[in-house]
Tab-separated table of C-alpha atoms in Angstrom:
chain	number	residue	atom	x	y	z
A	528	UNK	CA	177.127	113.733	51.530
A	529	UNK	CA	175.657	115.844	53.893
A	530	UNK	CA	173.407	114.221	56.653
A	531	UNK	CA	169.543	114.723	57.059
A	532	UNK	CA	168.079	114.919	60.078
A	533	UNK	CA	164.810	113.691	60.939
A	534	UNK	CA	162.087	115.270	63.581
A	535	UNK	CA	162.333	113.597	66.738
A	536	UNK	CA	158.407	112.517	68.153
A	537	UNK	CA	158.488	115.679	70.690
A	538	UNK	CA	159.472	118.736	67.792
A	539	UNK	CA	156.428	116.545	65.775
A	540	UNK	CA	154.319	116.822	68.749
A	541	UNK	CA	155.187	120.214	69.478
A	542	UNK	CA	154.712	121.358	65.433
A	543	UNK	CA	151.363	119.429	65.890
A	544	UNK	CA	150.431	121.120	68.542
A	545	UNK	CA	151.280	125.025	67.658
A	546	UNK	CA	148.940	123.524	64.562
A	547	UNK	CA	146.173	122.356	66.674
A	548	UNK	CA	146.210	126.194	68.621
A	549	UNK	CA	146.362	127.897	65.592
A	550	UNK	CA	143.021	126.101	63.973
A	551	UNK	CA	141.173	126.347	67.220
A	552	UNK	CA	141.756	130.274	67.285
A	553	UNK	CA	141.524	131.054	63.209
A	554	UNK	CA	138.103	127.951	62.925
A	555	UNK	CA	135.825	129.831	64.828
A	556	UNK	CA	136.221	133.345	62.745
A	557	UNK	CA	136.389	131.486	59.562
A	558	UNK	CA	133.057	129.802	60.452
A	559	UNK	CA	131.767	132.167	61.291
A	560	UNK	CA	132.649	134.424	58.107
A	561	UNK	CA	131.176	131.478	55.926
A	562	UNK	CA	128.035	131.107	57.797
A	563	UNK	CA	127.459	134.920	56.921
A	564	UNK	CA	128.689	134.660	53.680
A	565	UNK	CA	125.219	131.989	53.565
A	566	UNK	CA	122.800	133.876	54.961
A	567	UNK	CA	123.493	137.146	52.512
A	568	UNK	CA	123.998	134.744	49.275
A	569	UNK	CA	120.173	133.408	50.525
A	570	UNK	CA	119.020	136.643	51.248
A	571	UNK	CA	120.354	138.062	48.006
A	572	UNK	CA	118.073	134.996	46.526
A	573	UNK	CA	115.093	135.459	48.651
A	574	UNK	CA	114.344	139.269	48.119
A	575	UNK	CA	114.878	138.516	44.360
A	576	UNK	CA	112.082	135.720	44.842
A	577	UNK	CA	109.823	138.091	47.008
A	578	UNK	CA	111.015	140.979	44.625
A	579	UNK	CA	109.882	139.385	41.527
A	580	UNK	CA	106.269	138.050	43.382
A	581	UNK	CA	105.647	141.856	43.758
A	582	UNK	CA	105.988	142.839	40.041
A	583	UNK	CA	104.218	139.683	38.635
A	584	UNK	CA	101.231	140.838	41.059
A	585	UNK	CA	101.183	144.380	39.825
A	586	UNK	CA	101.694	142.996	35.834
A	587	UNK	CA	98.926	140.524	36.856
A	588	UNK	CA	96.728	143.432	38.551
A	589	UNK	CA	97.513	145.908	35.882
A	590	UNK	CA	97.639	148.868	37.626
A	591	UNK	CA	100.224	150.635	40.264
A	592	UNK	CA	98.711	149.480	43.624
A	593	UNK	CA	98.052	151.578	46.767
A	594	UNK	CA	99.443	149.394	49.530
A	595	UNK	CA	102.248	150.757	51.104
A	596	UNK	CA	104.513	153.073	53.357
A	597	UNK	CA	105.030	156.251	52.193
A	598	UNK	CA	108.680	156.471	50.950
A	599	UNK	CA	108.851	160.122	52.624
A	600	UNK	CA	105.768	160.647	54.629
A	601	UNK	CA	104.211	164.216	53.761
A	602	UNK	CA	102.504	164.706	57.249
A	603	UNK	CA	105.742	165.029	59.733
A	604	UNK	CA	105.703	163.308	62.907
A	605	UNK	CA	102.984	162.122	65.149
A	606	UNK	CA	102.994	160.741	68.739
A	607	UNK	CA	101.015	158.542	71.108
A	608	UNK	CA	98.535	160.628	73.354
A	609	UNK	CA	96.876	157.857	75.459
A	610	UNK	CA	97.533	154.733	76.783
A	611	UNK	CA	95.609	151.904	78.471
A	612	UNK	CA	96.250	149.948	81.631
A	613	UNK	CA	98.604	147.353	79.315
A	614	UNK	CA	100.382	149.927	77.724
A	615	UNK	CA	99.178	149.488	74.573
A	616	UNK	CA	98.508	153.047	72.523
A	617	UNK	CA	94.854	153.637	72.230
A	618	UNK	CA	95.151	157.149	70.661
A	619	UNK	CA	97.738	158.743	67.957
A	620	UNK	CA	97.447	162.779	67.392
A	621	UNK	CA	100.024	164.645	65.186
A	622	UNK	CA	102.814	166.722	66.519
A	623	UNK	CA	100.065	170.150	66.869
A	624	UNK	CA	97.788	167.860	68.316
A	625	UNK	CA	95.151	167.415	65.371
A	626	UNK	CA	94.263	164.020	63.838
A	627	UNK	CA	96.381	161.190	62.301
A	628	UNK	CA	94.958	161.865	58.422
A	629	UNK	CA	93.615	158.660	57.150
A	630	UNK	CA	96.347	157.655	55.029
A	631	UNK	CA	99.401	158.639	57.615
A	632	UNK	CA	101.258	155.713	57.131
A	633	UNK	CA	100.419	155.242	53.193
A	634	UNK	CA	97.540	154.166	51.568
A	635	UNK	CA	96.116	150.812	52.301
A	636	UNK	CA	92.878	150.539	49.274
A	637	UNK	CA	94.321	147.619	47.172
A	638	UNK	CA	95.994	146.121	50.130
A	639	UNK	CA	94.021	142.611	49.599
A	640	UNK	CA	93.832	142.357	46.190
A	641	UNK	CA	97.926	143.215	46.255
A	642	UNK	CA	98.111	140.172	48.982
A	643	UNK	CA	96.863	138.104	47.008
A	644	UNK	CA	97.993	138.223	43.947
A	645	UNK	CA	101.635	138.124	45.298
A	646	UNK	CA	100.620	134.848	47.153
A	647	UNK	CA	99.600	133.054	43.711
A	648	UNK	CA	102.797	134.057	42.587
A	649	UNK	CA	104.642	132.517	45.580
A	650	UNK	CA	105.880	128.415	45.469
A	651	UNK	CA	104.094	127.853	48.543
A	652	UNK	CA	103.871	124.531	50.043
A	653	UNK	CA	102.380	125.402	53.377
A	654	UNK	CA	99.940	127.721	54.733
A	655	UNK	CA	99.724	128.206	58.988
A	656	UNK	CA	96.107	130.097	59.479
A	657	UNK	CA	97.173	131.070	63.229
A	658	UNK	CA	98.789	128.926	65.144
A	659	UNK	CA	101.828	128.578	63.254
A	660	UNK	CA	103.894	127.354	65.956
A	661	UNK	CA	105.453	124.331	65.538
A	662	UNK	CA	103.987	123.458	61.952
A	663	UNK	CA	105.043	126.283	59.827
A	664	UNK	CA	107.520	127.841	62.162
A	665	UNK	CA	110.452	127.485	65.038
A	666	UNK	CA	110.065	129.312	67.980
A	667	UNK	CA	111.006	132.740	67.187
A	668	UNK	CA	111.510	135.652	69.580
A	669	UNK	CA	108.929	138.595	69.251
A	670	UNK	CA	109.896	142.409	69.496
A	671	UNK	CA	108.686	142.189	73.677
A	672	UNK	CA	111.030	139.422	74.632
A	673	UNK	CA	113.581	140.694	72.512
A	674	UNK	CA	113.051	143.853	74.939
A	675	UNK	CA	112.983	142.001	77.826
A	676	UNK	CA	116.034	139.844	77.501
A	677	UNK	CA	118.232	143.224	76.251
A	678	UNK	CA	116.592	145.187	79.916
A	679	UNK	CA	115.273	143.071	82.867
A	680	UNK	CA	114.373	145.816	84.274
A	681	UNK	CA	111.618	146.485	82.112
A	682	UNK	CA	107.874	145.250	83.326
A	683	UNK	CA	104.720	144.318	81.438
A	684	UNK	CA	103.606	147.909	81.574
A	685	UNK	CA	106.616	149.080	80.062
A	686	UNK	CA	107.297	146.302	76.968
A	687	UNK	CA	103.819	146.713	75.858
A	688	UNK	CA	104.751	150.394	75.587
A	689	UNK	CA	107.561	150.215	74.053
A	690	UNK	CA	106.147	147.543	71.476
A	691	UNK	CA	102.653	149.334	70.992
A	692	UNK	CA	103.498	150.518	67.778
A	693	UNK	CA	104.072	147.688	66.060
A	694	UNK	CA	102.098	144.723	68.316
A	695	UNK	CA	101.272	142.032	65.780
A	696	UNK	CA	105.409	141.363	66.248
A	697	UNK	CA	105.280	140.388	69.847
A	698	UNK	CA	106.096	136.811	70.399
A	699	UNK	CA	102.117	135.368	71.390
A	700	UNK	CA	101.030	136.843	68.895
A	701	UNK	CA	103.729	135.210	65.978
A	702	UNK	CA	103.524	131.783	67.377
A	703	UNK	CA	99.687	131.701	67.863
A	704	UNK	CA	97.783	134.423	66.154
A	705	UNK	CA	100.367	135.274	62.499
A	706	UNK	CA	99.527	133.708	59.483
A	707	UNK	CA	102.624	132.379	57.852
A	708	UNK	CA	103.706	130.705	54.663
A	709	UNK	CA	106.461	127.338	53.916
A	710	UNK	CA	107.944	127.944	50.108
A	711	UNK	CA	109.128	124.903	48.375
A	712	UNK	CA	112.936	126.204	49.199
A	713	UNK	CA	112.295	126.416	52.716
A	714	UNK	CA	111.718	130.167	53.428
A	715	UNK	CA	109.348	131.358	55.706
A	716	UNK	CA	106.979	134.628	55.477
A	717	UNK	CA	105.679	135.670	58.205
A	718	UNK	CA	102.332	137.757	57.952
A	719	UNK	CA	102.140	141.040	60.192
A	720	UNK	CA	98.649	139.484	61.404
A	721	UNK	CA	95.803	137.054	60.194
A	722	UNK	CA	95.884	137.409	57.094
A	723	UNK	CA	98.614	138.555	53.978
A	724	UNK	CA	99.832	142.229	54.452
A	725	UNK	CA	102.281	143.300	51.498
A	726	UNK	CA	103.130	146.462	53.785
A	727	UNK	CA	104.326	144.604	56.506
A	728	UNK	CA	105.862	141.202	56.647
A	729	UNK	CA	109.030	139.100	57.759
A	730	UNK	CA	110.946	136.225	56.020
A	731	UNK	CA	113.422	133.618	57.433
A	732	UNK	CA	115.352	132.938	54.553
A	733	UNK	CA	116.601	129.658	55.628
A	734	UNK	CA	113.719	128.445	57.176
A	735	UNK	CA	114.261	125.969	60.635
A	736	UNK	CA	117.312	125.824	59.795
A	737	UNK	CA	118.391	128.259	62.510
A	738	UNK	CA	119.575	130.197	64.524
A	739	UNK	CA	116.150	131.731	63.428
A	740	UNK	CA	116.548	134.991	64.842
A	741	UNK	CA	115.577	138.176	63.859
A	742	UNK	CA	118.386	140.158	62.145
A	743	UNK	CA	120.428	136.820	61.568
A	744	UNK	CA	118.587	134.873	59.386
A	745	UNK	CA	114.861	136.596	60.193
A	746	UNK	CA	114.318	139.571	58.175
A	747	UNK	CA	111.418	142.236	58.273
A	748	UNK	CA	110.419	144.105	54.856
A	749	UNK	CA	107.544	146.796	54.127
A	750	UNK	CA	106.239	147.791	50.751
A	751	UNK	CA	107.722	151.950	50.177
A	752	UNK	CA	106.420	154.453	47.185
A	753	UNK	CA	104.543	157.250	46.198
A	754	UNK	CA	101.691	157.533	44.162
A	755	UNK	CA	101.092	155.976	40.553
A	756	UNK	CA	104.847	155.076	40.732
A	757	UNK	CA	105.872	150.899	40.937
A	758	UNK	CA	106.363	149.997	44.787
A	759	UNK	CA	109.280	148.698	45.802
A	760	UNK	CA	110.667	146.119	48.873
A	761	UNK	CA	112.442	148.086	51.451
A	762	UNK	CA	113.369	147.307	55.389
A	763	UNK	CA	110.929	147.246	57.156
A	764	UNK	CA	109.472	149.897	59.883
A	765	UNK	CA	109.223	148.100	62.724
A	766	UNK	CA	112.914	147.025	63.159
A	767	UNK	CA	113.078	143.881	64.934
A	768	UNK	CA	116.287	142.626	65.772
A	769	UNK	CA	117.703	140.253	68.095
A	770	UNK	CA	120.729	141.344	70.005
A	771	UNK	CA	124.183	141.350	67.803
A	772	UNK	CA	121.902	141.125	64.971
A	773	UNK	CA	121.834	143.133	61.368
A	774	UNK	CA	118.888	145.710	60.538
A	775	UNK	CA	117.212	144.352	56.782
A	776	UNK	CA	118.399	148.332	56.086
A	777	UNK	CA	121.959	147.376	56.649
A	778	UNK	CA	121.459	143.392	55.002
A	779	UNK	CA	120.088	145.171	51.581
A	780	UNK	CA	123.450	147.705	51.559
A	781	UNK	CA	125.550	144.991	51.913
A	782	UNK	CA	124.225	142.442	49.463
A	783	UNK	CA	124.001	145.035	47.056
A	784	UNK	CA	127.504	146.455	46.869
């Protein structure tokens, strides 16, 4: 009869601990991969909800709204002419120098009657009128300290240029000025301002739970079309994003593959 051999305590030990090396390097990358693997399944489920809020309105409004970005604007490019002491853009012209038309960015007409009728068709269970921080919202970077933190370099002057385009995302004015919205599964919306603009907006889709940053779990989205066509929910056109983060443009090709 042949003899068996047990494991003496130091090859256990020693089997234990290639065991223990092997989990500590393989944990953090499979974490990591299921955390993501969260955040797309409930961002999959959150545009749907938003998605669906959008077509309800325009059933409920019964007509094709005109609220939104143009999904290929027909003007060409324009620039910033003038700034103030801040930084902040005080005058747009286009490329040749003439006048931003009225309607550069899209029309805007049924803007408020769109807001609203995608907020009655929204489970919401909070409202923040300004001030949002901490009742509706966690602290949240805004598009200048996200510049700041990625270039130290950079002074007031110089954020508030960079950010003039797109100012209502800049961190005072999210945590004191934004109006944003608590649904009964925990998202957030953030308004681009006081009040409900379908063209421009952000959503946490998992709420406090964190990290709550943009481009992890914080996502921006902007109303696109053309005219007397259905709008649809597409990234949005400000691109916030928080270092290492994903654009919504790159969340929406990957959670629809």
């Amino acid at each position: 009869m042949k003899e068996m051999r047990a494991f003496t305590l130091a090859e256990v030990l020693i089997t234990l601990g290639v065991i223990g090396v092997v989990a500590a390097l393989t944990m953090p990358s499979v974490m990591s991969n299921v955390r993501e693997l969260v955040i797309k399944n409930q961002f999959k489920k959150t545009y749907s909800v938003i998605s669906n809020a959008f077509k309800k309105a325009e059933a409920d409004l019964g007509y094709a709204p005109y609220c939104f970005y143009w999904k290929q604007n027909p003007y060409g490019a324009a620039k910033c002419v003038n700034y103030n002491d801040a930084g902040n853009c005080t005058k747009y012209e286009m490329a040749d120098g003439s006048s931003l038309p009225g309607d550069y960015n899209g029309p805007r007409e049924n803007c408020s009657d769109l807001g609203n009728a995608v907020i009655k068709n929204l489970n919401i269970v909070k409202t923040c009128n300004g001030n949002a921080y901490p009742g509706c919202i966690p602290d949240y970077a805004g598009n200048d300290t996200i510049k700041k933190s990625n270039n130290d370099t950079m002074n007031d002057y110089d954020i508030n240029k960079a950010t003039s385009g797109c100012p209502s995302w800049r961190k005072s004015n999210i945590l004191n000025s934004n109006r944003a919205y608590v649904l009964a599964d925990g998202q957030i919306i953030l308004s681009y301002g006081t009040t409900f603009s379908p063209t421009i907006f952000a959503i946490d889709v998992n709420g406090k739970k964190g990290p709550n940053k943009w481009g992890y779990d914080l996502f921006e989205f902007s109303t696109v079309g053309s005219m007397n066509i259905p709008i649809t929910i597409d990234y949005g056109r400000c691109s916030v994003i928080d270092k290492g983060g994903k654009s919504t443009k790159n969340m929406l090709l990957e959670v629809n593959k």
